[in-house]
């Protein structure tokens, strides 16, 4: 008869029933509850970090049929579960502070990277503790732990909402500032075009009167025609660039 293999994340001295061991894979997997042969096993995740590349570290809590609790990696049973929830609470407070300090889209993006894994983990954790409460209605301590998990889920949901709203506002503000900068650039470009249009005929006149043999040039009808054409063209350019502009 083949012996059920041990999982590396389980303490060697844990005598879980085969019905539970057979449901465990090489990795802890998602957060869930197993209730077999009077044994209750809670598989939770420690506080996730954005840098862990979606690899979660398990925190296991085992209630034996006689009501005794054990836990790993931190010992203490239910007290360890309380500390587990406390770690989530501290993480959420840290994320709230990050949201308050965020000042631009990059800051809010960094917050969102941290918030989303915690939000998912907290929601699934609440589901597990709610199921544990239903499975062991005589375990009064599970009521308070379930309620604490619900408060955490609400808190991280609010933090995620604040971060999302802050990012949206920051992006809208950045877009508005870019639009205003583009408008100022257009205004300056129009001013430059007006200056060019204004000085074009003047440049024509200066060029005309700076020619040698000015008297001969002034006496030629064709020369005056060139001057008139330059002035008219300059006026045309001025009207063209200012039409419809403030």
CSV table of N, CA and C in Angstrom, one decimal, residues 20-93:
chain,number,residue,atom,x,y,z
A,20,UNK,N,-8.0,14.6,3.8
A,20,UNK,CA,-7.5,16.0,3.6
A,20,UNK,C,-6.2,15.9,2.8
A,21,UNK,N,-5.3,15.0,3.2
A,21,UNK,CA,-4.0,14.9,2.6
A,21,UNK,C,-4.1,14.6,1.1
A,22,UNK,N,-5.1,13.8,0.7
A,22,UNK,CA,-5.3,13.4,-0.7
A,22,UNK,C,-5.8,14.6,-1.5
A,23,UNK,N,-6.3,15.6,-0.9
A,23,UNK,CA,-6.8,16.8,-1.6
A,23,UNK,C,-5.7,17.9,-1.7
A,24,UNK,N,-4.6,17.7,-1.1
A,24,UNK,CA,-3.5,18.7,-1.1
A,24,UNK,C,-2.6,18.4,-2.2
A,25,UNK,N,-2.2,19.5,-3.0
A,25,UNK,CA,-1.2,19.3,-4.0
A,25,UNK,C,0.2,19.7,-3.6
A,26,UNK,N,1.1,19.7,-4.5
A,26,UNK,CA,2.5,20.0,-4.2
A,26,UNK,C,2.6,21.4,-3.6
A,27,UNK,N,1.7,22.3,-4.1
A,27,UNK,CA,1.7,23.7,-3.6
A,27,UNK,C,0.4,23.9,-2.8
A,28,UNK,N,0.4,24.9,-1.9
A,28,UNK,CA,-0.8,25.1,-1.1
A,28,UNK,C,-2.0,25.5,-2.0
A,29,UNK,N,-1.8,26.2,-3.1
A,29,UNK,CA,-2.9,26.6,-3.9
A,29,UNK,C,-3.7,27.8,-3.4
A,30,UNK,N,-4.9,27.9,-3.9
A,30,UNK,CA,-5.8,29.0,-3.5
A,30,UNK,C,-6.2,28.9,-2.0
A,31,UNK,N,-6.7,29.9,-1.5
A,31,UNK,CA,-7.2,29.9,-0.1
A,31,UNK,C,-8.6,29.2,-0.1
A,32,UNK,N,-8.6,28.3,0.9
A,32,UNK,CA,-9.8,27.4,0.9
A,32,UNK,C,-9.9,26.7,2.3
A,33,UNK,N,-11.0,26.0,2.5
A,33,UNK,CA,-11.3,25.3,3.7
A,33,UNK,C,-11.5,23.8,3.4
A,34,UNK,N,-11.0,22.9,4.2
A,34,UNK,CA,-11.2,21.5,4.1
A,34,UNK,C,-11.8,21.0,5.4
A,35,UNK,N,-12.9,20.3,5.3
A,35,UNK,CA,-13.6,19.8,6.5
A,35,UNK,C,-13.8,18.3,6.3
A,36,UNK,N,-12.9,17.5,6.9
A,36,UNK,CA,-13.0,16.0,6.7
A,36,UNK,C,-12.8,15.3,8.0
A,37,UNK,N,-13.7,14.3,8.3
A,37,UNK,CA,-13.5,13.5,9.5
A,37,UNK,C,-13.3,14.2,10.8
A,38,UNK,N,-14.0,15.3,10.9
A,38,UNK,CA,-14.0,16.1,12.1
A,38,UNK,C,-12.8,17.1,12.2
A,39,UNK,N,-11.9,17.0,11.2
A,39,UNK,CA,-10.7,17.9,11.1
A,39,UNK,C,-11.1,19.1,10.2
A,40,UNK,N,-10.7,20.3,10.6
A,40,UNK,CA,-10.9,21.5,9.9
A,40,UNK,C,-9.6,22.1,9.5
A,41,UNK,N,-9.3,22.3,8.2
A,41,UNK,CA,-8.0,22.9,7.8
A,41,UNK,C,-8.3,24.1,7.0
A,42,UNK,N,-7.8,25.3,7.5
A,42,UNK,CA,-7.9,26.5,6.8
A,42,UNK,C,-6.6,26.8,6.1
A,43,UNK,N,-6.6,27.0,4.8
A,43,UNK,CA,-5.4,27.3,4.0
A,43,UNK,C,-5.6,28.8,3.6
A,44,UNK,N,-4.8,29.6,4.2
A,44,UNK,CA,-4.9,31.1,3.9
A,44,UNK,C,-3.5,31.5,3.3
A,45,UNK,N,-3.5,32.7,2.8
A,45,UNK,CA,-2.3,33.3,2.3
A,45,UNK,C,-1.8,34.4,3.2
A,46,UNK,N,-0.5,34.4,3.4
A,46,UNK,CA,0.1,35.5,4.1
A,46,UNK,C,0.0,36.8,3.3
A,47,UNK,N,0.2,37.9,3.9
A,47,UNK,CA,0.0,39.2,3.2
A,47,UNK,C,0.8,39.2,1.9
A,48,UNK,N,0.2,39.4,0.7
A,48,UNK,CA,0.9,39.4,-0.5
A,48,UNK,C,1.6,40.7,-0.8
A,49,UNK,N,2.7,40.6,-1.5
A,49,UNK,CA,3.5,41.8,-1.9
A,49,UNK,C,3.5,41.9,-3.4
A,50,UNK,N,3.6,43.1,-3.9
A,50,UNK,CA,3.6,43.3,-5.4
A,50,UNK,C,4.8,42.7,-6.0
A,51,UNK,N,5.9,42.5,-5.2
A,51,UNK,CA,7.2,42.0,-5.7
A,51,UNK,C,7.3,40.5,-5.7
A,52,UNK,N,6.3,39.8,-5.2
A,52,UNK,CA,6.4,38.3,-5.0
A,52,UNK,C,6.0,37.6,-6.3
A,53,UNK,N,5.6,38.3,-7.4
A,53,UNK,CA,5.3,37.7,-8.7
A,53,UNK,C,4.2,36.7,-8.6
A,54,UNK,N,3.2,37.0,-7.8
A,54,UNK,CA,2.0,36.2,-7.7
A,54,UNK,C,2.2,34.9,-7.0
A,55,UNK,N,3.4,34.7,-6.4
A,55,UNK,CA,3.7,33.5,-5.6
A,55,UNK,C,3.3,33.7,-4.2
A,56,UNK,N,2.3,33.0,-3.7
A,56,UNK,CA,1.8,33.2,-2.4
A,56,UNK,C,2.4,32.2,-1.4
A,57,UNK,N,2.6,32.7,-0.2
A,57,UNK,CA,3.1,31.9,1.0
A,57,UNK,C,1.9,31.5,1.8
A,58,UNK,N,1.7,30.3,2.1
A,58,UNK,CA,0.6,29.8,2.9
A,58,UNK,C,0.7,30.0,4.4
A,59,UNK,N,-0.4,30.2,5.0
A,59,UNK,CA,-0.6,30.2,6.5
A,59,UNK,C,-1.7,29.1,6.8
A,60,UNK,N,-1.3,28.1,7.5
A,60,UNK,CA,-2.3,27.0,7.7
A,60,UNK,C,-2.8,27.0,9.1
A,61,UNK,N,-4.1,26.7,9.3
A,61,UNK,CA,-4.7,26.7,10.7
A,61,UNK,C,-5.5,25.4,10.7
A,62,UNK,N,-5.2,24.5,11.7
A,62,UNK,CA,-5.8,23.2,11.7
A,62,UNK,C,-6.5,23.1,13.1
A,63,UNK,N,-7.8,22.8,13.0
A,63,UNK,CA,-8.6,22.5,14.2
A,63,UNK,C,-8.9,21.0,14.2
A,64,UNK,N,-8.4,20.4,15.3
A,64,UNK,CA,-8.6,19.0,15.5
A,64,UNK,C,-10.0,18.7,16.1
A,65,UNK,N,-10.4,17.4,16.0
A,65,UNK,CA,-11.8,17.1,16.5
A,65,UNK,C,-12.0,17.5,18.0
A,66,UNK,N,-11.0,17.5,18.8
A,66,UNK,CA,-11.1,17.8,20.2
A,66,UNK,C,-11.2,19.4,20.4
A,67,UNK,N,-11.1,20.1,19.4
A,67,UNK,CA,-11.2,21.6,19.5
A,67,UNK,C,-9.8,22.3,19.6
A,68,UNK,N,-8.7,21.5,19.6
A,68,UNK,CA,-7.4,22.1,19.7
A,68,UNK,C,-7.0,22.6,18.3
A,69,UNK,N,-6.4,23.8,18.3
A,69,UNK,CA,-5.9,24.5,17.1
A,69,UNK,C,-4.4,24.4,17.0
A,70,UNK,N,-3.9,24.2,15.8
A,70,UNK,CA,-2.5,24.3,15.5
A,70,UNK,C,-2.3,25.2,14.3
A,71,UNK,N,-1.1,25.8,14.1
A,71,UNK,CA,-0.9,26.7,13.0
A,71,UNK,C,0.5,26.6,12.5
A,72,UNK,N,0.7,27.0,11.3
A,72,UNK,CA,2.1,27.1,10.7
A,72,UNK,C,2.0,28.2,9.6
A,73,UNK,N,3.1,28.9,9.4
A,73,UNK,CA,4.4,28.8,10.0
A,73,UNK,C,4.5,29.4,11.4
A,74,UNK,N,3.6,30.2,11.8
A,74,UNK,CA,3.6,30.7,13.2
A,74,UNK,C,2.8,29.8,14.1
A,75,UNK,N,3.3,29.4,15.2
A,75,UNK,CA,2.6,28.5,16.1
A,75,UNK,C,1.6,29.4,16.9
A,76,UNK,N,0.7,28.7,17.6
A,76,UNK,CA,-0.3,29.5,18.4
A,76,UNK,C,-1.7,29.2,18.2
A,77,UNK,N,-2.0,28.6,17.0
A,77,UNK,CA,-3.4,28.3,16.8
A,77,UNK,C,-4.2,29.5,16.5
A,78,UNK,N,-5.3,29.7,17.3
A,78,UNK,CA,-6.2,30.9,17.0
A,78,UNK,C,-5.5,32.2,17.3
A,79,UNK,N,-4.6,32.2,18.2
A,79,UNK,CA,-3.8,33.5,18.5
A,79,UNK,C,-2.9,33.8,17.3
A,80,UNK,N,-2.4,32.8,16.6
A,80,UNK,CA,-1.6,33.0,15.4
A,80,UNK,C,-2.5,33.5,14.3
A,81,UNK,N,-3.8,33.0,14.2
A,81,UNK,CA,-4.7,33.6,13.2
A,81,UNK,C,-5.0,35.0,13.5
A,82,UNK,N,-5.1,35.4,14.8
A,82,UNK,CA,-5.3,36.8,15.1
A,82,UNK,C,-4.2,37.6,14.6
A,83,UNK,N,-2.9,37.1,14.8
A,83,UNK,CA,-1.8,37.9,14.4
A,83,UNK,C,-1.7,37.9,12.8
A,84,UNK,N,-2.2,36.9,12.2
A,84,UNK,CA,-2.3,36.9,10.8
A,84,UNK,C,-3.2,38.0,10.3
A,85,UNK,N,-4.3,38.1,10.9
A,85,UNK,CA,-5.2,39.2,10.5
A,85,UNK,C,-4.6,40.6,10.8
A,86,UNK,N,-3.9,40.7,11.9
A,86,UNK,CA,-3.2,41.9,12.3
A,86,UNK,C,-2.2,42.3,11.2
A,87,UNK,N,-1.5,41.4,10.7
A,87,UNK,CA,-0.6,41.7,9.6
A,87,UNK,C,-1.3,42.3,8.4
A,88,UNK,N,-2.5,41.8,8.1
A,88,UNK,CA,-3.3,42.4,7.0
A,88,UNK,C,-3.7,43.8,7.4
A,89,UNK,N,-4.1,44.0,8.6
A,89,UNK,CA,-4.5,45.3,9.1
A,89,UNK,C,-3.4,46.3,8.9
A,90,UNK,N,-2.2,46.0,9.3
A,90,UNK,CA,-1.1,46.9,9.2
A,90,UNK,C,-0.7,47.2,7.8
A,91,UNK,N,-0.8,46.2,6.9
A,91,UNK,CA,-0.6,46.4,5.5
A,91,UNK,C,-1.6,47.4,4.9
A,92,UNK,N,-2.8,47.2,5.3
A,92,UNK,CA,-3.9,48.1,4.8
A,92,UNK,C,-3.7,49.5,5.2
A,93,UNK,N,-3.3,49.7,6.5
A,93,UNK,CA,-3.0,51.1,7.0
A,93,UNK,C,-1.8,51.7,6.2
